[in-house]
């Protein structure tokens, strides 16, 4: 079987007409100037250039040719590892990359230079697991066991300043930060293994909530995993069925306690008045914010719902709720309007043993189509009329089979092209 590196799928017809398969495929590989055929991440920058993170540097594609940026013997590029697994663009046009050795770097496309963040000698040995690029220009580096690093960019000089929020630094008593979020008012929140942290817009001081306290305060020492926002409230998912509601106007928390002992892995607001709370091991709940009525979709009631931990929720633009679970080829989705839960099992091509399965990922394109890659494989698009996932040119029995259904990345650019 030929191993393909990267595809550009130029879709000339409406993406709602897949049955006709009127698509034009262009294949790019190292023979065309790509530095390496294993592509882990794709993005389009604000100028329209395409960028590809590979196992041997990052590549810019201007529509005609590739240019590679990586560390080579004798050059001055301060990239600690050429395998780049994740890549993001901030509001100033810089690219942030996460390398295989768990180091974060900022790349300046203007000067074509990398800098390690934090700089060498400034806690540069921290293992960074996630880069969170917020719309206000702040970047959070979430580490494995050293809290999180908040990185600010000076709007005039573009110089960086960093603050580490961890037990060691004394700025926040947490070792793990699971998420960094920006609410609609411009406030930053961190969700940690020991409470919440809030940095209000325009301020530098962090206010802690629900952290471990020696005075024995009730509800202290809680972990937080998920965030959602409605017009009037913020919602934070926590342990033991707890969802904390934060009233924006009163700036006060109240507790919504769901009837479960499981942690609430993630939450989302749909139709502006309904909360969906996915538990880690006990199905999920819907909660009507007006009637305050909760409905439990447990594994007993919904026997088809996979009995494996839920990692996250994605709500598409039509309010379909998608659950990320680590079960090969399987994805569950729920329609809050019809109350229909469907579990789909996509066929995944066999493969040789390898260290990890391709991750779950989902996105929507400019035509409104939802593209879904279940954990482990089975890349498909969602047909709303049939309420079904349809394999896209990779159905194992199809004579039109073109490529593997195991994807590291799928990305739709602003022009409507699909990159795989």
Coordinates of C-alpha atoms in Angstrom, one line a residue:
X1 CA 0.0 0.0 0.0
X2 CA 1.4 3.4 -1.0
X3 CA 1.9 5.7 2.0
X4 CA 0.6 9.2 1.2
X5 CA 1.9 12.2 2.9
X6 CA -0.4 15.2 2.4
X7 CA -3.4 15.9 0.3
X8 CA -5.1 19.1 -0.8
X9 CA -8.7 18.4 -1.7
X10 CA -10.1 21.1 -3.9
X11 CA -13.9 20.9 -3.8
X12 CA -15.4 22.6 -6.8
X13 CA -19.0 21.6 -6.0
X14 CA -21.0 22.2 -2.9
X15 CA -19.8 20.0 0.0
X16 CA -23.4 19.0 0.4
X17 CA -23.3 17.0 -2.8
X18 CA -20.8 14.3 -1.8
X19 CA -22.8 11.5 -3.4
X20 CA -21.6 12.9 -6.8
X21 CA -18.0 12.8 -5.7
X22 CA -17.1 15.9 -7.8
X23 CA -13.7 16.6 -6.1
X24 CA -10.3 17.2 -7.5
X25 CA -7.3 15.8 -5.5
X26 CA -3.8 17.2 -5.4
X27 CA -1.1 15.2 -3.6
X28 CA 1.9 16.9 -2.1
X29 CA 4.8 15.0 -0.6
X30 CA 8.6 15.4 -0.1
X31 CA 9.0 15.2 -3.8
X32 CA 7.2 18.5 -4.1
X33 CA 9.3 20.2 -1.4
X34 CA 7.6 19.2 1.8
X35 CA 10.3 18.6 4.3
X36 CA 8.9 15.3 5.6
X37 CA 5.8 13.2 4.7
X38 CA 4.4 12.8 8.3
X39 CA 2.2 15.8 8.8
X40 CA 0.9 16.3 12.3
X41 CA -0.9 19.7 12.2
X42 CA -2.2 22.2 9.6
X43 CA -3.2 25.8 9.8
X44 CA -3.8 28.8 7.6
X45 CA -2.4 32.1 8.8
X46 CA -4.0 35.5 8.6
X47 CA -2.3 36.2 5.2
X48 CA -3.7 33.0 3.7
X49 CA -0.5 31.0 3.7
X50 CA -0.8 27.3 4.6
X51 CA 1.5 25.9 7.3
X52 CA 2.3 22.2 8.0
X53 CA 3.9 20.8 11.1
X54 CA 6.0 17.7 10.3
X55 CA 8.4 15.3 11.9
X56 CA 11.2 17.4 10.3
X57 CA 10.3 21.1 10.8
X58 CA 7.5 23.4 9.7
X59 CA 6.6 24.2 6.2
X60 CA 5.0 27.3 4.6
X61 CA 3.1 26.9 1.4
X62 CA 2.1 30.0 -0.6
X63 CA 0.1 28.1 -3.2
X64 CA 3.1 27.4 -5.4
X65 CA 6.0 26.2 -3.4
X66 CA 7.1 25.1 0.1
X67 CA 9.6 26.7 2.4
X68 CA 11.0 24.7 5.3
X69 CA 12.0 26.1 8.7
X70 CA 14.0 23.7 11.0
X71 CA 17.2 23.4 12.9
X72 CA 20.2 22.3 10.9
X73 CA 23.8 21.8 11.8
X74 CA 25.5 25.2 11.6
X75 CA 22.3 27.4 11.4
X76 CA 21.2 29.7 14.2
X77 CA 17.6 28.3 14.5
X78 CA 17.0 27.7 18.2
X79 CA 14.5 24.8 17.7
X80 CA 15.1 22.1 20.3
X81 CA 13.5 19.3 18.2
X82 CA 12.5 19.3 14.5
X83 CA 9.4 17.1 15.1
X84 CA 6.6 19.6 15.6
X85 CA 3.3 18.1 16.8
X86 CA 1.1 21.2 17.3
X87 CA 1.1 24.7 15.8
X88 CA -1.1 27.9 16.4
X89 CA -1.2 31.5 15.3
X90 CA -1.6 34.3 17.8
X91 CA -3.3 37.7 17.2
X92 CA 0.1 39.3 16.3
X93 CA 0.9 36.9 13.5
X94 CA 3.4 34.8 15.4
X95 CA 3.3 31.0 15.2
X96 CA 3.5 28.9 18.4
X97 CA 4.8 25.4 18.0
X98 CA 5.0 22.5 20.4
X99 CA 7.8 20.1 19.7
X100 CA 8.2 16.4 20.4
X101 CA 10.4 17.1 23.5
X102 CA 7.5 19.1 25.1
X103 CA 9.1 22.5 24.5
X104 CA 7.2 25.6 23.3
X105 CA 8.7 28.0 20.7
X106 CA 7.5 31.2 19.1
X107 CA 8.2 31.6 15.4
X108 CA 8.4 35.0 13.8
X109 CA 7.4 34.7 10.1
X110 CA 8.9 38.2 9.4
X111 CA 12.4 37.5 10.7
X112 CA 12.1 33.7 10.2
X113 CA 13.4 33.0 13.7
X114 CA 12.4 30.8 16.6
X115 CA 12.7 31.5 20.3
X116 CA 12.1 29.1 23.1
X117 CA 9.5 30.1 25.6
X118 CA 10.3 30.3 28.5
X119 CA 13.9 31.2 27.4
X120 CA 16.7 28.8 28.1
X121 CA 17.4 28.9 31.9
X122 CA 14.0 30.3 32.8
X123 CA 12.2 27.1 33.7
X124 CA 12.9 25.9 30.2
X125 CA 12.9 22.3 31.4
X126 CA 9.2 22.3 32.0
X127 CA 7.3 19.7 30.1
X128 CA 4.7 21.6 28.1
X129 CA 1.6 19.5 27.2
X130 CA -0.7 22.1 25.7
X131 CA -0.5 25.6 24.2
X132 CA -3.6 27.7 24.7
X133 CA -3.6 30.8 22.4
X134 CA -6.4 33.2 23.6
X135 CA -8.1 35.9 21.4
X136 CA -6.8 38.7 23.6
X137 CA -3.2 37.8 22.6
X138 CA -2.2 36.0 25.9
X139 CA -0.7 32.6 25.5
X140 CA -0.9 29.9 28.2
X141 CA 1.6 27.0 28.3
X142 CA 0.1 24.2 30.3
X143 CA 2.7 21.9 31.8
X144 CA 2.8 18.3 33.0
X145 CA 3.5 19.0 36.7
X146 CA 4.6 22.7 37.1
X147 CA 1.3 24.6 36.7
X148 CA 1.0 27.0 33.8
X149 CA 3.0 29.8 32.2
X150 CA 1.2 32.9 31.2
X151 CA 2.9 34.6 28.3
X152 CA 2.1 38.2 27.3
X153 CA 3.3 40.0 24.2
X154 CA 4.0 43.7 24.2
X155 CA 1.8 45.2 21.5
X156 CA 4.5 47.7 20.5
X157 CA 7.8 45.8 20.8
X158 CA 6.4 42.3 20.6
X159 CA 8.7 41.3 23.5
X160 CA 7.5 38.6 25.8
X161 CA 7.0 38.5 29.5
X162 CA 6.1 35.4 31.5
X163 CA 4.6 34.5 34.8
X164 CA 4.4 30.9 36.2
X165 CA 1.4 30.0 38.2
X166 CA 2.3 26.9 40.2
X167 CA 2.9 25.6 43.7
X168 CA 6.7 26.1 43.2
X169 CA 6.3 29.8 42.2
X170 CA 3.8 30.5 44.9
X171 CA 1.5 32.4 42.5
X172 CA -1.1 29.6 42.5
X173 CA -1.3 26.3 44.5
X174 CA -1.8 24.0 41.5
X175 CA 0.5 21.4 39.8
X176 CA -1.8 20.8 36.8
X177 CA -3.8 23.3 34.8
X178 CA -6.3 21.6 32.5
X179 CA -7.6 24.6 30.6
X180 CA -7.2 28.3 30.1
X181 CA -10.3 30.2 29.0
X182 CA -11.2 33.7 28.0
X183 CA -14.8 34.8 28.8
X184 CA -16.8 37.3 26.7
X185 CA -15.9 40.1 29.1
X186 CA -12.2 39.6 28.5
X187 CA -11.4 37.8 31.8
X188 CA -9.0 34.9 31.9
X189 CA -9.8 31.7 33.8
X190 CA -7.5 28.8 34.6
X191 CA -9.1 25.4 35.5
X192 CA -6.7 23.4 37.7
X193 CA -6.4 20.3 39.9
X194 CA -6.8 22.7 42.9
X195 CA -9.5 25.2 42.1
X196 CA -10.1 28.1 39.7
X197 CA -8.0 31.2 39.0
X198 CA -9.3 34.5 37.6
X199 CA -7.4 37.3 36.1
X200 CA -9.8 40.2 35.3
X201 CA -9.4 42.2 32.1
X202 CA -6.7 44.8 32.5
X203 CA -5.4 43.4 35.7
X204 CA -2.4 41.2 36.6
X205 CA -3.4 39.8 40.0
X206 CA -5.0 36.3 40.0
X207 CA -7.9 35.7 42.3
X208 CA -8.2 32.0 43.5
X209 CA -11.5 30.1 44.0
X210 CA -12.1 26.7 45.6
X211 CA -8.4 26.1 46.4
X212 CA -7.3 23.9 49.2
X213 CA -7.5 25.9 52.4
X214 CA -6.3 25.1 56.0
X215 CA -9.3 26.8 57.5
X216 CA -11.5 23.9 56.3
X217 CA -13.8 25.9 54.0
X218 CA -16.5 23.9 52.4
X219 CA -16.0 23.1 48.7
X220 CA -12.3 23.8 48.8
X221 CA -9.7 21.5 47.1
X222 CA -11.6 20.8 43.8
X223 CA -10.4 20.1 40.3
X224 CA -12.1 21.8 37.3
X225 CA -12.2 20.3 33.8
X226 CA -14.7 22.1 31.6
X227 CA -16.0 25.7 30.9
X228 CA -19.1 27.0 29.2
X229 CA -20.7 30.5 28.9
X230 CA -24.2 31.8 28.4
X231 CA -25.4 35.4 28.3
X232 CA -25.6 35.8 32.0
X233 CA -23.5 33.0 33.5
X234 CA -20.3 31.0 33.4
X235 CA -20.3 27.3 34.1
X236 CA -17.4 25.2 35.4
X237 CA -17.3 21.4 35.5
X238 CA -15.9 19.8 38.6
X239 CA -15.7 16.6 40.6
X240 CA -18.5 14.5 42.0
X241 CA -21.2 15.8 39.7
X242 CA -20.6 19.4 40.6
X243 CA -21.1 22.3 38.2
X244 CA -20.4 25.7 39.6
X245 CA -22.5 28.6 38.1
X246 CA -20.9 32.1 38.1
X247 CA -23.3 35.0 37.8
X248 CA -21.5 37.6 35.8
X249 CA -23.4 40.6 37.2
X250 CA -23.3 39.6 40.9
X251 CA -19.9 37.9 40.5
X252 CA -21.0 35.1 42.8
X253 CA -20.9 31.3 42.5
X254 CA -23.8 28.9 43.2
X255 CA -23.7 25.1 43.0
X256 CA -25.5 22.9 40.6
X257 CA -25.1 19.4 41.9
X258 CA -26.0 16.6 39.5
X259 CA -27.0 13.2 40.9
X260 CA -23.8 11.4 40.1
X261 CA -20.5 10.6 41.8
X262 CA -18.6 10.9 38.6
X263 CA -16.5 13.9 37.6
X264 CA -18.0 16.2 35.1
X265 CA -15.5 16.0 32.2
X266 CA -16.9 18.8 30.1
X267 CA -19.9 21.0 29.6
X268 CA -21.5 23.1 26.9
X269 CA -24.4 25.5 26.4
X270 CA -26.8 24.7 23.5
X271 CA -29.9 26.7 22.4
X272 CA -28.8 29.4 24.9
X273 CA -30.8 27.8 27.7
X274 CA -29.8 24.2 27.9
X275 CA -26.6 22.8 29.5
X276 CA -25.1 19.5 28.4
X277 CA -22.8 18.0 31.1
X278 CA -20.8 14.9 30.1
X279 CA -19.5 12.9 33.0
X280 CA -16.4 10.9 32.9
X281 CA -18.0 7.5 33.6
X282 CA -21.7 8.0 34.1
X283 CA -23.1 9.1 30.7
X284 CA -24.3 12.7 30.4
X285 CA -27.0 15.1 31.6
X286 CA -29.0 17.8 30.0
X287 CA -30.1 20.6 32.3
X288 CA -32.7 23.3 31.3
X289 CA -31.5 26.6 32.7
X290 CA -35.1 28.0 32.8
X291 CA -37.0 25.0 34.3
X292 CA -34.0 23.8 36.3
X293 CA -34.9 20.2 35.2
X294 CA -32.1 17.7 34.7
X295 CA -32.3 14.6 32.5
X296 CA -29.8 11.8 32.9
X297 CA -28.7 9.8 29.9
X298 CA -26.9 7.0 31.8
X299 CA -25.3 3.8 30.5
X300 CA -28.3 1.9 31.9
X301 CA -30.9 4.1 30.0
X302 CA -28.6 4.4 26.9
X303 CA -27.0 1.0 26.7
X304 CA -25.3 1.9 23.4
X305 CA -23.4 4.8 24.8
X306 CA -19.8 3.7 25.1
X307 CA -18.8 2.9 28.7
X308 CA -15.4 4.6 28.4
X309 CA -14.4 8.0 29.8
X310 CA -15.6 11.1 28.0
X311 CA -12.7 13.5 27.3
X312 CA -14.5 16.5 25.8
X313 CA -17.6 17.8 24.1
X314 CA -17.9 19.6 20.8
X315 CA -21.1 21.4 19.8
X316 CA -21.4 22.2 16.1
X317 CA -23.2 25.2 14.6
X318 CA -26.5 23.2 14.3
X319 CA -26.3 22.3 18.0
X320 CA -25.4 18.6 17.5
X321 CA -23.3 17.5 20.5
X322 CA -20.3 15.3 19.8
X323 CA -18.5 13.3 22.5
X324 CA -14.8 12.6 22.4
X325 CA -14.0 9.1 23.7
X326 CA -11.0 6.9 23.2
X327 CA -12.7 3.9 21.5
X328 CA -11.4 3.0 18.1
X329 CA -13.7 4.1 15.2
X330 CA -16.6 4.9 17.5
X331 CA -18.3 8.3 18.1
X332 CA -21.5 9.2 19.9
X333 CA -23.5 12.3 19.1
X334 CA -26.7 13.8 20.5
X335 CA -29.4 16.2 19.2
X336 CA -30.8 18.2 22.1
X337 CA -33.9 19.2 20.1
X338 CA -34.9 15.7 19.0
X339 CA -33.4 14.0 22.0
X340 CA -31.9 11.4 19.7
X341 CA -28.6 9.8 20.8
X342 CA -26.7 7.9 18.1
X343 CA -23.5 5.9 18.5
X344 CA -21.7 5.2 15.2
X345 CA -19.0 2.6 14.6
X346 CA -16.9 3.3 11.6
X347 CA -14.8 0.6 10.0
X348 CA -11.1 1.3 10.6
X349 CA -8.5 -0.2 8.3
X350 CA -6.1 -2.6 9.9
X351 CA -2.5 -1.5 10.5
X352 CA 0.7 -2.6 12.0
X353 CA 1.4 -2.1 15.7
X354 CA 2.2 1.5 16.6
X355 CA 2.6 3.5 19.8
X356 CA -0.6 5.5 19.7
X357 CA -3.9 5.7 17.8
X358 CA -4.6 8.9 15.8
X359 CA -6.6 11.3 18.1
X360 CA -10.3 12.3 17.8
X361 CA -10.7 15.5 16.0
X362 CA -13.7 17.4 14.5
X363 CA -14.2 20.7 12.6
X364 CA -16.7 22.6 10.5
X365 CA -15.9 24.1 7.1
X366 CA -17.1 27.3 5.4
X367 CA -20.0 25.4 3.8
X368 CA -21.3 24.3 7.2
X369 CA -20.2 20.6 6.8
X370 CA -19.0 18.9 10.0
X371 CA -16.0 16.6 9.5
X372 CA -15.4 13.9 12.1
X373 CA -12.4 11.7 12.8
X374 CA -13.2 9.2 15.5
X375 CA -10.4 8.1 17.8
X376 CA -8.2 5.6 15.9
X377 CA -9.6 6.3 12.4
X378 CA -12.7 6.4 10.3
X379 CA -12.6 9.9 8.8
X380 CA -16.1 10.9 7.7
X381 CA -18.5 13.8 7.1
X382 CA -21.9 14.2 8.8
X383 CA -25.0 13.9 6.7
X384 CA -27.8 15.6 8.7
X385 CA -30.6 14.3 6.7
X386 CA -29.8 10.7 7.5
X387 CA -28.2 11.5 10.8
X388 CA -25.2 9.5 9.8
X389 CA -21.5 9.7 9.3
X390 CA -20.5 9.0 5.8
X391 CA -16.9 7.8 5.0
X392 CA -15.2 10.3 2.7
X393 CA -13.4 8.5 -0.1
X394 CA -12.0 6.0 2.4
X395 CA -14.7 3.4 2.7
X396 CA -12.8 0.1 2.8
X397 CA -15.1 -1.7 0.4
X398 CA -15.5 1.2 -2.1
X399 CA -14.0 1.1 -5.6
X400 CA -13.4 4.9 -5.1
X401 CA -11.1 4.3 -2.1
X402 CA -8.3 6.8 -2.3
X403 CA -6.4 7.1 1.1
X404 CA -6.1 5.9 4.6
X405 CA -9.0 6.7 7.0
X406 CA -6.5 7.3 9.8
X407 CA -5.8 11.0 9.9
X408 CA -3.3 13.0 12.0
X409 CA -5.0 16.3 10.9
X410 CA -7.9 17.5 8.8
X411 CA -8.3 21.2 8.1
X412 CA -10.7 23.3 5.9
X413 CA -9.2 26.6 4.7
X414 CA -11.1 29.8 4.1
X415 CA -11.4 29.1 0.4
X416 CA -13.3 25.9 1.0
X417 CA -10.5 23.4 0.4
X418 CA -10.0 20.4 2.6
X419 CA -6.5 19.5 3.6
X420 CA -5.6 16.1 5.0

